[in-house]
Coordinates of C-alpha atoms in Angstrom, one line a residue:
M9 CA 65.5 68.6 87.1
K10 CA 66.2 70.6 83.9
V11 CA 69.2 67.4 83.1
V12 CA 66.7 65.2 84.4
R13 CA 63.8 66.3 81.6
K14 CA 66.0 66.5 79.2
A15 CA 67.6 63.6 79.3
T16 CA 67.2 60.8 76.6
P17 CA 66.1 56.9 77.4
G18 CA 68.7 56.2 76.3
R19 CA 70.8 58.3 78.6
L20 CA 68.4 57.4 81.3
L21 CA 69.3 53.5 81.3
A22 CA 72.8 54.3 82.9
F23 CA 70.2 53.8 86.1
A24 CA 68.4 50.5 85.2
P25 CA 70.9 49.5 87.6
L26 CA 69.6 51.8 90.5
L27 CA 66.2 51.3 90.7
Y28 CA 66.5 49.7 94.3
Q29 CA 68.9 52.2 95.8
L30 CA 67.0 55.4 94.3
S31 CA 63.5 53.6 94.8
S32 CA 64.5 53.4 98.2
R33 CA 65.7 56.9 99.1
L34 CA 61.9 58.8 98.4
A35 CA 61.0 60.3 101.4
A36 CA 64.6 60.2 102.6
H37 CA 66.3 64.3 102.0
G38 CA 64.9 66.9 101.8
E39 CA 62.8 68.8 99.4
T40 CA 64.8 70.0 96.2
F41 CA 66.1 66.6 96.3
Q42 CA 62.9 64.6 95.8
K43 CA 61.4 66.5 93.7
T44 CA 64.8 65.9 91.1
L45 CA 64.7 62.6 92.3
E46 CA 60.8 61.8 91.4
A47 CA 61.2 63.5 87.9
L48 CA 63.6 61.3 87.2
L49 CA 61.7 57.8 88.7
L50 CA 59.2 58.7 86.1
R51 CA 61.3 59.2 83.7
L52 CA 62.7 55.7 84.1
S53 CA 59.2 54.9 84.1
E54 CA 59.4 55.5 80.0
A55 CA 63.1 54.3 79.4
C56 CA 62.0 50.9 81.7
P57 CA 58.3 50.8 82.3
A58 CA 57.6 47.6 83.6
K59 CA 61.4 47.7 85.8
T60 CA 60.3 51.2 87.3
V61 CA 56.5 51.0 87.8
L62 CA 57.2 47.4 89.8
Q63 CA 59.3 49.0 91.9
L64 CA 56.8 51.4 92.9
I65 CA 54.5 48.8 93.0
A66 CA 56.7 47.1 95.7
L67 CA 56.8 49.7 98.2
A68 CA 53.4 51.2 97.8
N69 CA 52.6 47.9 99.2
G70 CA 54.3 48.8 102.5
A71 CA 51.4 47.4 105.1
R72 CA 51.2 44.2 103.2
V73 CA 52.1 42.1 106.0
D74 CA 51.3 38.8 107.2
D75 CA 49.7 39.2 110.4
G76 CA 51.7 37.8 113.7
K77 CA 54.2 38.6 116.2
G78 CA 56.4 41.5 115.5
S79 CA 54.3 42.5 111.9
A80 CA 53.1 46.7 112.4
A81 CA 57.3 47.1 112.9
F82 CA 57.9 45.0 110.7
A83 CA 55.9 47.1 108.0
K84 CA 57.1 50.6 109.4
N85 CA 61.4 49.5 110.0
I86 CA 60.6 48.1 105.6
E87 CA 58.7 50.7 103.7
G88 CA 58.2 53.7 106.6
S89 CA 54.3 55.2 106.2
A90 CA 56.2 58.4 103.9
R91 CA 57.6 56.7 101.6
V92 CA 54.1 54.3 101.3
R93 CA 52.6 57.6 100.4
V94 CA 54.9 58.9 97.9
A95 CA 55.3 55.5 95.9
R96 CA 51.3 55.6 96.2
K97 CA 51.6 59.9 94.9
L98 CA 53.6 58.9 91.9
L99 CA 51.4 54.8 90.3
D100 CA 48.8 57.8 90.7
G101 CA 50.6 59.8 88.4
L102 CA 51.3 57.0 85.9
L103 CA 47.6 55.8 86.4
K104 CA 46.6 58.6 85.1
S105 CA 49.5 59.0 82.4
E106 CA 48.8 57.5 78.4
R107 CA 50.6 54.7 79.4
G108 CA 48.1 53.8 82.7
D109 CA 46.5 51.0 80.1
F110 CA 49.6 49.1 81.5
V111 CA 50.8 50.4 84.5
N112 CA 47.4 49.0 85.5
S113 CA 47.8 45.9 84.0
L114 CA 51.5 45.4 85.8
N115 CA 49.1 46.8 89.0
L116 CA 47.2 44.3 89.1
L117 CA 49.0 41.3 88.5
S118 CA 50.9 42.0 91.5
Q119 CA 48.4 42.2 93.8
C120 CA 47.1 39.2 92.3
Y121 CA 50.9 37.1 92.7
V122 CA 51.0 39.3 96.5
D123 CA 47.5 37.0 97.5
L124 CA 49.0 34.0 96.2
A125 CA 52.0 34.3 97.7
M126 CA 50.7 34.8 101.7
A127 CA 47.8 32.9 100.9
D128 CA 47.9 30.4 103.8
T129 CA 48.2 26.5 103.0
K130 CA 47.9 24.0 105.0
K131 CA 44.8 23.5 104.3
V132 CA 45.6 22.7 101.3
Q133 CA 48.7 21.0 101.5
E134 CA 46.6 18.4 103.4
R135 CA 44.1 18.1 100.8
Y136 CA 46.0 17.6 97.9
Q137 CA 49.9 16.5 99.1
T138 CA 52.1 16.2 95.9
D139 CA 49.6 16.2 93.7
S140 CA 49.0 19.8 91.4
V141 CA 46.7 23.0 92.9
P142 CA 43.7 24.7 91.7
F143 CA 44.0 28.4 91.3
S144 CA 40.1 27.7 92.4
V145 CA 41.3 26.5 95.6
F146 CA 42.6 29.9 96.8
K147 CA 40.2 33.4 97.1
A148 CA 39.5 34.4 94.0
T149 CA 42.1 37.5 93.8
C150 CA 45.0 34.7 93.8
G151 CA 43.1 33.7 90.1
L152 CA 46.0 34.6 88.0
D153 CA 44.9 32.2 85.4
T154 CA 42.0 34.2 85.7
M155 CA 43.5 37.4 85.6
A156 CA 45.7 36.8 83.0
K157 CA 42.8 36.5 80.9
K158 CA 41.0 39.5 81.9
L159 CA 44.0 41.2 80.7
Q160 CA 44.8 40.7 77.3
R161 CA 41.5 43.1 76.7
T162 CA 43.4 45.6 77.4
E163 CA 47.1 46.3 77.8
A164 CA 49.2 42.6 78.8
P165 CA 51.9 43.2 80.8
P166 CA 55.6 41.6 79.8
V167 CA 56.8 38.6 81.9
I168 CA 57.8 39.6 85.3
T169 CA 60.6 37.1 85.5
A170 CA 61.5 38.3 81.8
L171 CA 62.0 41.4 81.4
G172 CA 66.8 41.0 81.9
S173 CA 70.0 42.3 83.2
S174 CA 69.5 44.8 85.3
T175 CA 70.5 46.8 82.9
S176 CA 69.0 46.1 80.7
S177 CA 65.4 48.3 79.8
G178 CA 62.9 45.1 79.6
A179 CA 61.7 46.2 76.7
D180 CA 62.2 43.0 75.3
A181 CA 60.7 40.8 77.7
P182 CA 56.9 38.8 76.3
S183 CA 53.8 40.5 76.9
L184 CA 52.0 37.2 79.7
A185 CA 49.7 35.1 77.3
S186 CA 48.2 32.6 80.0
F187 CA 48.8 30.6 83.5
I188 CA 48.7 27.1 83.2
P189 CA 45.5 26.9 85.8
S190 CA 47.3 25.1 88.3
L191 CA 50.1 25.1 90.9
K192 CA 52.1 23.2 93.2
L193 CA 53.4 23.5 96.7
T194 CA 57.5 22.8 97.5
D195 CA 58.3 20.7 100.8
T196 CA 58.8 23.5 102.8
G197 CA 57.9 26.1 104.6
I198 CA 55.4 27.2 106.9
H199 CA 53.6 29.8 103.9
R200 CA 54.5 27.3 100.8
P201 CA 56.2 29.0 98.4
K202 CA 53.9 28.0 95.4
I203 CA 55.5 26.6 91.5
V204 CA 53.7 28.5 89.2
S205 CA 53.8 28.1 85.0
C206 CA 53.3 30.7 82.9
I207 CA 53.2 31.2 79.4
G208 CA 54.8 34.3 76.9
S209 CA 53.3 35.5 74.1
D210 CA 56.9 34.3 72.0
G211 CA 55.2 30.7 74.0
L212 CA 57.3 29.8 76.6
K213 CA 56.7 28.5 79.5
R214 CA 59.1 29.4 82.4
R215 CA 57.9 28.1 85.7
Q216 CA 58.2 31.0 88.8
L217 CA 58.4 30.2 92.2
V218 CA 55.9 32.6 94.2
K219 CA 57.3 33.8 97.4
G220 CA 55.0 35.1 100.9
N221 CA 56.4 35.8 104.8
D222 CA 59.9 36.0 103.3
D223 CA 61.5 39.6 102.2
I224 CA 63.2 38.6 98.8
R225 CA 64.7 41.9 98.6
Q226 CA 68.0 41.2 99.8
D227 CA 68.2 38.5 97.0
A228 CA 67.5 41.0 94.5
V229 CA 69.8 43.6 95.6
M230 CA 72.6 40.5 95.3
E231 CA 71.6 39.2 92.4
Q232 CA 72.6 42.8 91.1
V233 CA 75.7 43.2 92.6
F234 CA 76.0 40.0 90.5
D235 CA 75.1 40.9 87.6
A236 CA 77.7 43.9 88.0
V237 CA 80.7 41.5 88.1
N238 CA 79.4 39.7 85.5
N239 CA 80.1 43.4 83.4
I240 CA 83.2 43.4 84.7
L241 CA 84.6 39.8 83.9
G242 CA 82.5 39.7 80.7
R243 CA 85.5 43.3 80.0
R244 CA 88.4 40.4 80.0
R245 CA 90.7 40.3 76.8
R246 CA 90.9 36.3 77.1
P247 CA 87.6 35.5 77.7
R248 CA 87.2 32.1 79.2
G249 CA 83.8 32.2 80.5
L250 CA 84.2 33.4 83.8
R251 CA 80.6 34.4 85.4
V252 CA 78.4 34.1 88.3
R253 CA 75.0 32.1 87.3
T254 CA 71.5 35.1 87.6
Y255 CA 68.5 34.4 87.9
A256 CA 64.9 36.7 87.7
I257 CA 64.1 38.2 91.8
V258 CA 60.9 40.6 92.0
P259 CA 59.8 41.8 95.0
L260 CA 56.5 43.3 95.5
A261 CA 55.9 43.5 98.7
P262 CA 57.3 43.7 102.3
Q263 CA 57.8 39.9 102.1
A264 CA 56.1 38.4 98.9
G265 CA 57.5 38.2 95.9
V266 CA 58.0 36.6 92.2
I267 CA 61.0 33.7 91.6
E268 CA 62.5 33.3 88.6
W269 CA 62.3 28.9 88.6
V270 CA 66.2 27.5 87.2
E271 CA 65.0 24.8 85.0
H272 CA 67.6 22.3 84.4
T273 CA 68.6 22.1 88.2
L274 CA 68.9 20.1 91.5
P275 CA 70.1 21.0 95.0
F276 CA 73.7 19.6 95.2
G277 CA 72.6 18.4 97.9
M278 CA 70.0 16.3 96.6
Y279 CA 72.2 14.9 94.3
L280 CA 74.4 13.4 96.6
A281 CA 72.7 12.5 99.8
P282 CA 68.9 14.2 99.6
R283 CA 66.6 14.1 102.7
S284 CA 64.2 11.5 101.4
G285 CA 63.0 10.1 98.1
P286 CA 65.5 7.8 95.4
K287 CA 69.1 7.3 97.0
G288 CA 71.8 9.7 95.9
A289 CA 75.0 9.1 94.6
H290 CA 77.3 7.5 97.5
E291 CA 75.0 5.2 98.4
R292 CA 74.3 4.0 95.2
Y293 CA 78.2 4.3 94.5
F294 CA 79.3 3.6 98.1
P295 CA 76.6 1.3 99.9
D296 CA 78.8 0.4 102.7
D297 CA 80.1 4.1 103.6
L298 CA 78.8 5.9 106.4
K299 CA 75.2 7.3 106.2
H300 CA 74.9 10.8 105.4
L301 CA 72.4 11.3 108.4
Q302 CA 75.3 9.0 110.8
C303 CA 77.5 11.9 109.5
R304 CA 75.8 14.0 110.7
Q305 CA 75.5 12.4 114.8
R306 CA 78.3 12.2 114.9
L307 CA 79.6 15.8 114.3
D308 CA 76.2 16.6 116.3
A309 CA 77.5 14.3 118.9
I310 CA 80.4 16.0 119.8
K311 CA 78.2 19.4 119.3
H312 CA 75.7 19.1 121.6
Q313 CA 79.2 17.3 124.6
A314 CA 80.8 20.4 124.2
S315 CA 77.5 22.6 124.7
A316 CA 77.1 20.2 128.0
T317 CA 80.8 21.7 128.8
P318 CA 80.6 24.9 131.7
G319 CA 81.9 28.0 130.4
S320 CA 82.2 26.7 126.2
Q321 CA 79.9 28.8 125.3
K322 CA 81.2 32.9 124.6
S323 CA 83.7 32.3 125.6
G324 CA 85.4 33.9 122.0
K325 CA 88.2 31.1 121.7
R326 CA 87.6 26.8 121.4
P327 CA 88.7 25.1 123.8
V328 CA 91.4 22.2 123.2
D329 CA 90.0 19.5 124.2
T330 CA 86.3 20.2 122.5
Q331 CA 88.2 21.4 118.9
A332 CA 90.3 17.3 119.0
R333 CA 87.6 15.8 119.1
K334 CA 85.8 17.7 116.9
R335 CA 88.3 17.0 115.1
R336 CA 88.9 13.2 115.2
A337 CA 85.3 12.9 114.6
F338 CA 85.5 14.9 111.2
D339 CA 88.7 13.0 110.2
E340 CA 86.4 9.8 110.5
V341 CA 83.4 10.7 109.3
C342 CA 85.6 11.4 106.1
S343 CA 87.4 8.1 106.2
R344 CA 84.8 7.1 106.0
F345 CA 82.7 8.6 103.7
E346 CA 83.8 8.6 99.8
P347 CA 83.3 12.2 97.4
A348 CA 81.1 11.0 94.7
F349 CA 80.3 14.0 92.9
R350 CA 82.4 13.5 90.1
F351 CA 80.1 10.6 89.2
F352 CA 76.9 13.5 88.3
F353 CA 79.2 14.4 84.4
L354 CA 79.1 10.7 84.1
E355 CA 75.3 10.7 84.7
T356 CA 74.0 13.3 83.0
C357 CA 76.8 13.9 79.8
S358 CA 76.6 11.7 76.5
D359 CA 80.1 11.6 75.0
A360 CA 83.3 11.9 76.0
K361 CA 83.3 15.9 74.8
T362 CA 80.6 17.3 76.8
W363 CA 81.9 15.7 79.5
L364 CA 84.5 17.9 79.5
D365 CA 82.8 20.4 78.2
H366 CA 80.7 20.6 81.6
R367 CA 83.0 19.5 83.9
D368 CA 84.8 22.7 82.6
A369 CA 82.2 25.0 82.7
Y370 CA 82.2 23.5 86.2
T371 CA 84.9 24.3 88.1
R372 CA 85.1 27.7 86.4
S373 CA 82.0 28.1 88.0
V374 CA 82.3 27.1 91.4
A375 CA 85.6 29.6 91.2
A376 CA 83.6 32.8 89.8
N377 CA 81.4 32.0 93.0
A378 CA 84.0 30.9 95.0
M379 CA 85.9 34.4 94.6
V380 CA 82.5 36.7 94.1
G381 CA 81.8 34.7 97.3
H382 CA 84.7 36.2 99.1
V383 CA 84.8 39.6 98.5
L384 CA 80.7 40.0 99.5
G385 CA 81.5 37.8 102.5
I386 CA 78.4 35.0 101.1
G387 CA 77.8 33.3 103.7
D388 CA 75.0 29.5 104.6
R389 CA 76.7 27.6 101.7
H390 CA 74.4 24.3 103.4
V391 CA 74.5 21.7 99.7
Q392 CA 70.6 23.3 99.4
N393 CA 71.1 26.3 99.5
I394 CA 73.9 25.8 96.0
L395 CA 72.5 24.4 92.5
I396 CA 73.5 22.8 89.5
D397 CA 72.7 22.5 86.4
S398 CA 72.7 19.2 84.7
Q399 CA 72.8 21.6 80.8
T400 CA 75.9 23.0 81.5
G401 CA 77.4 21.9 84.3
E402 CA 77.4 25.3 86.1
Q403 CA 76.5 26.0 89.6
V404 CA 73.8 28.7 90.3
H405 CA 73.9 29.6 93.7
I406 CA 70.6 31.0 96.1
D407 CA 69.5 33.1 99.1
F408 CA 71.7 35.3 100.6
G409 CA 70.7 35.8 103.7
I410 CA 74.0 36.1 104.9
A411 CA 76.4 38.4 103.4
F412 CA 79.5 41.0 104.3
D413 CA 81.2 38.7 106.4
Q414 CA 77.7 38.3 108.9
G415 CA 78.6 34.0 108.6
K416 CA 81.3 35.4 111.8
T417 CA 78.2 36.5 114.1
L418 CA 76.3 32.6 114.0
T419 CA 76.4 30.8 116.6
M420 CA 79.1 28.6 115.1
P421 CA 80.9 31.1 113.5
E422 CA 81.7 30.1 109.7
V423 CA 85.8 30.2 110.3
I424 CA 85.4 29.2 105.4
P425 CA 85.6 31.6 103.2
F426 CA 83.8 29.5 100.9
R427 CA 82.7 26.5 100.3
L428 CA 85.1 24.0 98.8
S429 CA 84.7 21.2 100.5
R430 CA 85.5 17.1 99.4
D431 CA 82.7 16.9 97.1
V432 CA 83.1 20.3 95.4
I433 CA 87.1 19.3 94.6
D434 CA 85.9 16.3 93.2
G435 CA 83.8 16.6 90.5
M436 CA 87.1 19.1 89.7
G437 CA 88.8 16.2 87.8
C438 CA 92.7 14.7 88.8
A439 CA 93.5 18.4 88.7
G440 CA 91.6 19.2 92.0
T441 CA 92.4 22.2 93.0
R442 CA 95.5 22.6 91.3
G443 CA 94.2 23.3 87.5
A444 CA 91.7 24.8 86.3
F445 CA 90.1 26.4 89.0
F446 CA 93.8 28.2 89.7
S447 CA 94.1 29.5 87.0
S448 CA 90.3 30.6 86.7
S449 CA 90.2 31.7 90.2
V450 CA 93.4 33.8 89.9
D451 CA 91.4 35.4 86.7
C452 CA 88.1 36.2 88.7
M453 CA 90.5 37.9 92.2
S454 CA 93.0 40.2 89.2
E455 CA 89.6 41.2 87.8
L456 CA 87.6 41.6 90.9
R457 CA 91.4 43.6 92.2
Q458 CA 92.1 46.5 88.7
N459 CA 88.1 47.3 88.9
Y460 CA 88.7 48.0 93.1
Q461 CA 86.6 51.1 92.9
A462 CA 83.7 49.9 90.0
L463 CA 82.9 47.3 92.6
T464 CA 83.0 49.4 95.6
T465 CA 81.2 52.1 94.5
I466 CA 78.2 50.0 93.1
L467 CA 78.5 48.7 97.3
D468 CA 78.7 51.7 98.9
V469 CA 75.3 52.3 97.5
L470 CA 74.0 48.5 98.8
I471 CA 75.9 49.6 102.0
H472 CA 74.1 52.5 102.6
D473 CA 70.3 51.1 101.1
P474 CA 68.4 52.5 103.3
L475 CA 65.9 49.0 102.6
Y476 CA 68.3 46.8 102.4
R477 CA 68.8 44.6 105.7
W478 CA 72.2 42.7 105.4
M479 CA 73.0 43.0 108.8
L480 CA 71.7 39.9 112.2
T481 CA 70.5 40.5 114.3
P482 CA 72.1 37.7 117.8
G483 CA 68.0 36.3 116.8
D484 CA 68.7 36.0 114.1
A485 CA 72.1 34.6 114.4
S486 CA 70.1 31.6 116.2
R487 CA 67.8 30.9 113.7
F488 CA 70.2 30.7 111.4
Q489 CA 72.1 27.3 112.8
R490 CA 69.1 25.6 114.7
D491 CA 68.4 21.7 114.4
D492 CA 65.1 21.9 112.4
E493 CA 64.3 23.2 109.2
R494 CA 66.0 26.1 108.6
S495 CA 63.8 27.5 105.9
Q496 CA 61.7 28.7 108.8
S497 CA 64.6 31.2 109.3
G498 CA 63.3 34.2 108.4
N499 CA 63.7 38.9 108.7
E500 CA 61.3 39.5 111.4
S501 CA 64.7 40.4 113.8
M502 CA 66.2 42.1 110.4
V503 CA 67.4 45.4 111.5
P504 CA 68.6 48.3 109.4
P505 CA 72.3 48.9 109.4
D506 CA 73.8 51.6 110.9
N507 CA 76.2 53.7 109.4
Q508 CA 79.1 52.5 111.2
A509 CA 78.8 49.0 110.5
A510 CA 77.9 49.6 106.5
E511 CA 81.1 51.1 107.1
R512 CA 83.0 48.3 108.7
A513 CA 81.8 46.1 105.9
L514 CA 82.7 48.4 103.4
F515 CA 86.1 49.0 104.4
R516 CA 86.3 44.7 105.1
V517 CA 85.9 44.4 100.3
K518 CA 87.7 46.8 100.2
Q519 CA 90.7 44.8 102.5
K520 CA 89.9 41.9 100.4
L521 CA 90.3 43.7 96.9
Q522 CA 94.0 45.4 97.9
G523 CA 94.4 41.4 99.0
Y524 CA 94.7 41.4 103.0
S525 CA 93.3 39.0 105.2
D526 CA 92.0 38.8 108.9
T527 CA 95.4 35.7 109.4
T528 CA 97.7 38.3 107.2
H529 CA 99.3 41.3 107.0
D530 CA 101.2 41.9 104.5
A531 CA 98.8 42.6 100.7
L532 CA 99.0 40.1 98.9
S533 CA 99.5 38.9 95.0
V534 CA 96.7 37.4 93.6
E535 CA 98.1 34.4 93.3
G536 CA 98.9 34.4 97.4
Q537 CA 95.6 35.5 97.7
V538 CA 94.0 32.9 96.3
T539 CA 96.8 30.0 97.8
H540 CA 95.1 31.6 101.0
L541 CA 91.4 31.3 100.4
I542 CA 91.9 28.2 99.1
A543 CA 93.6 26.6 101.5
E544 CA 91.9 28.6 104.7
A545 CA 88.9 27.1 102.9
T546 CA 90.5 23.2 103.1
D547 CA 91.7 23.4 106.5
R548 CA 90.5 20.0 108.0
D549 CA 91.2 22.8 111.8
N550 CA 88.0 24.7 109.9
L551 CA 85.9 22.4 108.4
C552 CA 85.4 21.0 111.3
V553 CA 83.9 23.1 114.1
L554 CA 81.4 23.9 111.1
F555 CA 78.0 23.7 112.1
P556 CA 76.4 19.9 110.9
G557 CA 74.3 21.4 109.1
W558 CA 76.5 22.3 106.5
S559 CA 77.7 19.8 106.2
P560 CA 80.6 20.0 105.3
W561 CA 82.2 16.1 104.4
L562 CA 80.0 16.6 101.4

């Protein structure tokens, strides 16, 4: 306790990356530990005020769960009444401190965000469709534009999606000046996420995704891991631009939060084969090939035949005849569907140097995301969960609901380590996976393996986090691979992992960082491990048995 009270703000910043994990352990241990933890969080509110207060607000909003089936149980499992009470006590204390105006501003703004996130959009969507929606259409409490004006009279809060990485204090973040008085709705979701635009004190306009009916804490924790990985990669003697692109995710309640809008990006699948609107690259450059939907239908037909075959489900094995039919169908689809992602750089680059820089940046980012994704067991890498930055060429991955190899528990297990499909490789140029991709993958995996202790220490804390729901129940597994809208998967049945499951997940991560794989008994060298992973990711026998909604032919 004395050490905490005497620590300088600079030394306290060492705890900033673990704010999620510290706050999640409130009311979880003995009295002495709790007093020390509460004192540490109060000191952290001095070192990184906005980040600490936002964590406490998210916990204090533990009871703010959308009405519906299982909502009461969900609220209880996610937060727990004792944790909510302690968080509110700490917030009340901060409201009475000399930083009270700042804390109150953040709290009022956060409640507006949560109100907007949970607001029903069915009637609004029918009336406005793709048009801008005035804030006034929703309840008065959802008026972010009005609230921003009121907060200018006291102490304006910072732009909460501009607080920097998990290792920064957030002190340099611009303060909130105003909101554009209208918003837009996204194309999917029951509670359609809302896209709002705020203006900071630096004059920049930033878009934010206000999301409800979804626990975004999982994604926030994974972004925290990526920050730690980037710190490891940033210490390399030979800088090669290896990094995992991150973005801000700010949970404000069990089922609500704000996500930084990643500008200048579009989904990988939207460029290649959009569901609607203008023609995608495949249809424009190869009009005589099979259409994307036709490819899906051909693989779906094999899947449904397999489901109708007695004894083919839940056997733990792939029947030989079903496997052969899937492989033949997949080979036929690939022979009539040419990769087209290489044209992305021709369309977005104005000169040869920019084209080369963007293609190299793309290749390095694919390598970094592949190696890190493999170590962390990140799954569900379908073509809508990978964005491409048109100004840099880098990949940006989103939606990390499946991690730590939980993709292998899905109804149709994910048997590949990462996405390295034909179109992903097509963007790398004539060298494919044998050029910059291979060398960058070796560099990245080498750094991860050399920093084995640092990485597993961080993951040990995260996997045992009592609020981090990374395990999937059978209900979750089936919803992730439904044939209808994937965004409806939800997290209502997510359960906290027990210690044995957490230890198994951490042990598997350690195995990967030592060079072991599921199919090899000896530890591989870095080069051998990368070669083995590339072979697994590109093996058509693996790709053909994936869920057709994953679009393995792209």
